[in-house]
PDB file of C-alpha atoms in Angstrom:
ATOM      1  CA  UNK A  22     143.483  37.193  82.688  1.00  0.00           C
ATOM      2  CA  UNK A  23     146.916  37.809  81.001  1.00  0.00           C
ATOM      3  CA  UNK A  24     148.639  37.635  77.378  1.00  0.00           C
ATOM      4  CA  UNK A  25     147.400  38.390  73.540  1.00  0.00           C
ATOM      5  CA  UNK A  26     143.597  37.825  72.626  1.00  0.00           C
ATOM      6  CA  UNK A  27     141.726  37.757  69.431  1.00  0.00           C
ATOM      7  CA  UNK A  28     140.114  40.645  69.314  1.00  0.00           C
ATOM      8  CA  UNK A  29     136.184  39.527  69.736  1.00  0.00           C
ATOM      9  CA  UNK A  30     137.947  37.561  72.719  1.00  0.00           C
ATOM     10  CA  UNK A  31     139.086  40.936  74.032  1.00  0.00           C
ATOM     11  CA  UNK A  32     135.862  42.753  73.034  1.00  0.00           C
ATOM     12  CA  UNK A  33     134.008  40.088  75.097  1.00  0.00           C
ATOM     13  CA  UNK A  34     136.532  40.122  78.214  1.00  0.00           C
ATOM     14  CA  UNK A  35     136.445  43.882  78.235  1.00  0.00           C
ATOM     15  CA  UNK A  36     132.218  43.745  77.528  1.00  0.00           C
ATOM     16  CA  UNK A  37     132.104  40.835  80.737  1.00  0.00           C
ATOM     17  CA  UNK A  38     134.005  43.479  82.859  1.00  0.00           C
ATOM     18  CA  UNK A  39     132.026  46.855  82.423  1.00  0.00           C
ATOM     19  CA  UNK A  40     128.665  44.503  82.619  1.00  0.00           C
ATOM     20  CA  UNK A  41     129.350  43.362  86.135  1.00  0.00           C
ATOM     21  CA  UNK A  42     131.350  46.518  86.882  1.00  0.00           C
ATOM     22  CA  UNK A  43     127.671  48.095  86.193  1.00  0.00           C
ATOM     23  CA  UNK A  44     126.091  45.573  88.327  1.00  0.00           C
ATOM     24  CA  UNK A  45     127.951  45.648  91.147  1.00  0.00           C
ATOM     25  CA  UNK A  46     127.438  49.178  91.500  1.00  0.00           C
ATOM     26  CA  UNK A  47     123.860  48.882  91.275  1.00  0.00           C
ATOM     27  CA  UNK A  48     123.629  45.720  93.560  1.00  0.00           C
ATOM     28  CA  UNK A  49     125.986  48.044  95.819  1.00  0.00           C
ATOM     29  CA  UNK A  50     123.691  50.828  96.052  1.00  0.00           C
ATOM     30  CA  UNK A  51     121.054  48.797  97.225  1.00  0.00           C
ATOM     31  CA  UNK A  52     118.417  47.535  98.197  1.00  0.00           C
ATOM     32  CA  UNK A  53     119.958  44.171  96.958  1.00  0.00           C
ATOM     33  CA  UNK A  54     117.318  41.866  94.981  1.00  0.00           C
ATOM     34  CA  UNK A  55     115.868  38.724  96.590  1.00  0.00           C
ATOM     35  CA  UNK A  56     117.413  36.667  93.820  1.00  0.00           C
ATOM     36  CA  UNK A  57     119.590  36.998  91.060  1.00  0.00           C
ATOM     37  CA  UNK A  58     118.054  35.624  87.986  1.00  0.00           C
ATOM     38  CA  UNK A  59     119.871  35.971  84.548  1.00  0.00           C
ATOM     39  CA  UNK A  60     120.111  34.453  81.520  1.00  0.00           C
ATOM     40  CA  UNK A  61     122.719  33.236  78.929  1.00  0.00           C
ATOM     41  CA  UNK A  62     125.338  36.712  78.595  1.00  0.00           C
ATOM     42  CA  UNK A  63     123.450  38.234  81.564  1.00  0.00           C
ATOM     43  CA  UNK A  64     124.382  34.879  83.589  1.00  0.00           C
ATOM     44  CA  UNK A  65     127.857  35.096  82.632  1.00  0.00           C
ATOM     45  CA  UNK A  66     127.842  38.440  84.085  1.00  0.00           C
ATOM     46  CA  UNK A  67     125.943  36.692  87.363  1.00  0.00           C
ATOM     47  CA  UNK A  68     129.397  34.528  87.244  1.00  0.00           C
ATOM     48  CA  UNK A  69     131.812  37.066  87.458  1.00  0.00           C
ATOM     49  CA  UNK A  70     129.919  38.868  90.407  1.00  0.00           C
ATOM     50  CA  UNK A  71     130.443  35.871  92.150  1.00  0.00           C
ATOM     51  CA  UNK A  72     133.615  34.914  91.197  1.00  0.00           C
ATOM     52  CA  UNK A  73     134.161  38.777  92.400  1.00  0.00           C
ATOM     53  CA  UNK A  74     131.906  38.455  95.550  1.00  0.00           C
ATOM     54  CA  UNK A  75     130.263  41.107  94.573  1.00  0.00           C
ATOM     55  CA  UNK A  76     127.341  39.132  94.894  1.00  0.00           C
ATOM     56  CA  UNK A  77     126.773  36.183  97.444  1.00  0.00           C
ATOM     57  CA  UNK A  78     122.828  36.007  97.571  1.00  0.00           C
ATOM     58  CA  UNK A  79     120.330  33.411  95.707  1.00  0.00           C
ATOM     59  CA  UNK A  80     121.201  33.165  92.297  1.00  0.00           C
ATOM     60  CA  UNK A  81     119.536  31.070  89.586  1.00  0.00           C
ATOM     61  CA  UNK A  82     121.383  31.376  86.039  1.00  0.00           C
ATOM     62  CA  UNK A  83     119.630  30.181  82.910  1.00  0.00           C
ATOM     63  CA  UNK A  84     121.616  28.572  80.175  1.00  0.00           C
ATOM     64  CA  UNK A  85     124.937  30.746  80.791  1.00  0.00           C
ATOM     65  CA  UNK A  86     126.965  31.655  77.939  1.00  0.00           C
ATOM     66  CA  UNK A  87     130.123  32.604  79.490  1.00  0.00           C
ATOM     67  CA  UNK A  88     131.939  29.566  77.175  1.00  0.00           C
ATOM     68  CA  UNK A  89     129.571  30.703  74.383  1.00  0.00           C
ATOM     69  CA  UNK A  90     131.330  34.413  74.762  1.00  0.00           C
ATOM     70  CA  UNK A  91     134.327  34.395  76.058  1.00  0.00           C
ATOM     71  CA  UNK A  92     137.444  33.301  74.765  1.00  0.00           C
ATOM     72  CA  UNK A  93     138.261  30.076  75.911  1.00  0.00           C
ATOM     73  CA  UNK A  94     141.123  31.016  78.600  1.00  0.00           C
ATOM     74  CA  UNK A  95     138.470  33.718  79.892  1.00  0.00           C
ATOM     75  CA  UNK A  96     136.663  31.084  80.070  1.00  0.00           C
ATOM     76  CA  UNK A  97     138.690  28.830  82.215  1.00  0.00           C
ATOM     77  CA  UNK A  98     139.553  31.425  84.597  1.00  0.00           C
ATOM     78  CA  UNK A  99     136.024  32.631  85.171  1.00  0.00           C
ATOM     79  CA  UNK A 100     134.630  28.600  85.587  1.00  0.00           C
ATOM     80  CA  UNK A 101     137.851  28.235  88.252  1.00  0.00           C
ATOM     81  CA  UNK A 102     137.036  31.924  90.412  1.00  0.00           C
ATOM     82  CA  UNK A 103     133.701  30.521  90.661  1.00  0.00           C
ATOM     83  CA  UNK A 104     134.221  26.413  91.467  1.00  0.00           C
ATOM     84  CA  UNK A 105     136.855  28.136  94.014  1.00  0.00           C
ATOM     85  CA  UNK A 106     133.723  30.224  96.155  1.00  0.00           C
ATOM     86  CA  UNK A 107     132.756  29.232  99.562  1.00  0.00           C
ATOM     87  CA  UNK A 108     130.355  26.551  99.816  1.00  0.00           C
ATOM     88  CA  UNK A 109     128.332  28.753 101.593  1.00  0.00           C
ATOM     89  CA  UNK A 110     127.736  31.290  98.505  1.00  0.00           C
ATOM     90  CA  UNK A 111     127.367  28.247  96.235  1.00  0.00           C
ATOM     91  CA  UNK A 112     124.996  26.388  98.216  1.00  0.00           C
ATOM     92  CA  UNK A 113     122.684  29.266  97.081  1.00  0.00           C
ATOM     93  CA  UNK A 114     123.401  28.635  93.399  1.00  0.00           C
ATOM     94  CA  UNK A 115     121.685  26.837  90.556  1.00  0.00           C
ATOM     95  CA  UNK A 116     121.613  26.297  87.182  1.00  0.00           C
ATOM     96  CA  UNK A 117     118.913  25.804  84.715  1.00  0.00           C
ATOM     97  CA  UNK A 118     119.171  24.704  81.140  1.00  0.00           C
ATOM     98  CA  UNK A 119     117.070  23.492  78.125  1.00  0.00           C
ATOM     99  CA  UNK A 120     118.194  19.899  76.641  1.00  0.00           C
ATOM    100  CA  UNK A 121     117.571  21.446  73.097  1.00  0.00           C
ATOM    101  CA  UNK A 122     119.514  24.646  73.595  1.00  0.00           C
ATOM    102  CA  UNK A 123     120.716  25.313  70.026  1.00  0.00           C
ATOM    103  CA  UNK A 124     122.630  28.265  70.667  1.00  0.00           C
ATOM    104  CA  UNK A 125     124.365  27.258  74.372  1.00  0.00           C
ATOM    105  CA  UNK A 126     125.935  23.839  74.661  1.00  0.00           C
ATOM    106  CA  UNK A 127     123.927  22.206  77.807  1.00  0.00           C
ATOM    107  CA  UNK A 128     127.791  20.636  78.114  1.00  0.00           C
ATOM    108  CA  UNK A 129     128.928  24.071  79.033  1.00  0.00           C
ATOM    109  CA  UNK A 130     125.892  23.987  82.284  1.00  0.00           C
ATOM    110  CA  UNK A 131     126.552  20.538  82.715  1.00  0.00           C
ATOM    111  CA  UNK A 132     131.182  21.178  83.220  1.00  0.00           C
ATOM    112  CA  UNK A 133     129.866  24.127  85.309  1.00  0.00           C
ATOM    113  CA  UNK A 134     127.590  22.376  87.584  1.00  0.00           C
ATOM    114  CA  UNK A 135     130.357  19.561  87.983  1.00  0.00           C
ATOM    115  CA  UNK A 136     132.750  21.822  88.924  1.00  0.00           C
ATOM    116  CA  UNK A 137     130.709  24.410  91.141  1.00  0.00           C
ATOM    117  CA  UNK A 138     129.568  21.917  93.229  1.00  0.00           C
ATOM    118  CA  UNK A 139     126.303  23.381  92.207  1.00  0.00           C
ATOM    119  CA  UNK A 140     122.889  21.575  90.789  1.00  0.00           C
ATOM    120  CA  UNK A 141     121.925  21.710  87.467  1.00  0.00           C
ATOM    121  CA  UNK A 142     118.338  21.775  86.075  1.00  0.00           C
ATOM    122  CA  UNK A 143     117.587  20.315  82.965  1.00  0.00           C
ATOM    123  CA  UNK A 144     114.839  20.929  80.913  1.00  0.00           C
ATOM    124  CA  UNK A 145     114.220  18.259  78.203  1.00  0.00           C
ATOM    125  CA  UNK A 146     113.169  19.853  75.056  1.00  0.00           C
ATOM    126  CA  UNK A 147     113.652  23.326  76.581  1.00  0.00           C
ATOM    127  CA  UNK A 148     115.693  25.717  73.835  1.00  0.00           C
ATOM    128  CA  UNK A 149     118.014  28.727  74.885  1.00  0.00           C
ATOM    129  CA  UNK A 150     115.076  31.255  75.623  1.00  0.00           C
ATOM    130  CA  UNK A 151     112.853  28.846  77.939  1.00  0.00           C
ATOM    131  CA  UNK A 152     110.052  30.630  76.392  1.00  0.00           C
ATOM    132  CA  UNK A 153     107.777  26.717  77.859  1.00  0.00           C
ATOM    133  CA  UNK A 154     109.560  26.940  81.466  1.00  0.00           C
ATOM    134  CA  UNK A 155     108.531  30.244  82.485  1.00  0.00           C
ATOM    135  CA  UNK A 156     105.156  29.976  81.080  1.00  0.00           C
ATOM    136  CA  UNK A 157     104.662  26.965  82.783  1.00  0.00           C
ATOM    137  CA  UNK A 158     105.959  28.478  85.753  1.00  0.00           C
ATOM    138  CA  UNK A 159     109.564  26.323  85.869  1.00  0.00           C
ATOM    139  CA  UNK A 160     111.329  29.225  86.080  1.00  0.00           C
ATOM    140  CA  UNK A 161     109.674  30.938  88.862  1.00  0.00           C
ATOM    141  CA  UNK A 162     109.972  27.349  91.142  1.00  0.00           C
ATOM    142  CA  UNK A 163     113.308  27.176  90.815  1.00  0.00           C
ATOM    143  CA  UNK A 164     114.316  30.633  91.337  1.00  0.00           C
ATOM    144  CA  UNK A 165     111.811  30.472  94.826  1.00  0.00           C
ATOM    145  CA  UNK A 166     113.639  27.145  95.340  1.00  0.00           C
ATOM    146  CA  UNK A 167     117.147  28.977  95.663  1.00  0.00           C
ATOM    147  CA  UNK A 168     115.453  31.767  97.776  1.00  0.00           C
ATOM    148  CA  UNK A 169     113.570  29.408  99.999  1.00  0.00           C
ATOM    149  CA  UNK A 170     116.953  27.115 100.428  1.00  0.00           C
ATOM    150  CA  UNK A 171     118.502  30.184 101.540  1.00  0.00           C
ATOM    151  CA  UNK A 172     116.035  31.182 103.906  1.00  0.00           C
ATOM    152  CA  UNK A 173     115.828  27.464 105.209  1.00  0.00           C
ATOM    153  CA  UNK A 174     119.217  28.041 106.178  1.00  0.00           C
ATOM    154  CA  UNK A 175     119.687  31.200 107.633  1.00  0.00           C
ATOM    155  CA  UNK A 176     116.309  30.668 109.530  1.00  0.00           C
ATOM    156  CA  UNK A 177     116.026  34.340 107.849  1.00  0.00           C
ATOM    157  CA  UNK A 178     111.592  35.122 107.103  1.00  0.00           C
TER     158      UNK A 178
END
């Protein structure tokens, strides 16, 4: 992540960095969380901890808004790092997204997913805070889902 940026583009970059820098450290520390759930800025952060394997566990990531955010070459880069992770770390990675998301394009999920190699959840009528899929529960499925794929494979209890 090189050259001149507008500065809200550099605001944003520099913002995305300290955020997972923060993480990391946490998630570093220990004990690590079962799953990594996050949602729209907070799942952009999820995708630069693992485009920096900094994390490689269960992740579900609702309606990310690392397009949304970034600047468009921040972007880019940060869609590439990720589509270019072991299968084995992406295997354990989904995405969730409302149909009627008026503040994240479900394109942006939808390019991700495509390029990730990694499914995509879509929730008709569902808008950028899922406020209907975690009361009905949605949410919490899918992010046992991811945990209980992972398990499935590891043959971990």
């Amino acid at each position: 992540w090189t050259g001149w940026l507008p500065p809200q583009a550099a605001a944003s970059r520099d913002s995305l960095e300290r955020c997972a820098a923060i993480q990391a450290e946490a998630l570093a520390k220990g004990p690590p969380p079962d799953v990594l759930l996050a949602s729209s800025w907070g799942a952009a952060v999820a995708l630069k901890l693992l485009a920096d394997r900094a994390w490689t566990g269960p992740a579900l990531l609702l309606c990310p808004g690392h397009r949304k955010l970034l600047g468009a070459d921040d972007a880019e880069a940060l869609v590439d790092a990720v589509a270019a992770l072991p299968r084995k770390t992406l295997r354990h990675v989904k995405l969730l997204h409302g149909a009627a998301d008026a503040v994240v394009p479900i394109a942006d999920s939808r390019e991700l997913a495509r390029r990730a190699r990694v499914p995509l959840v879509e929730l008709p009528g569902g808008t950028h805070g899922l406020g209907a899929a975690t009361a009905d529960g949605t949410v919490a499925r899918e992010a046992l889902s991811v945990l209980a794929a992972r398990h499935e494979r590891t043959g971990a209890a």
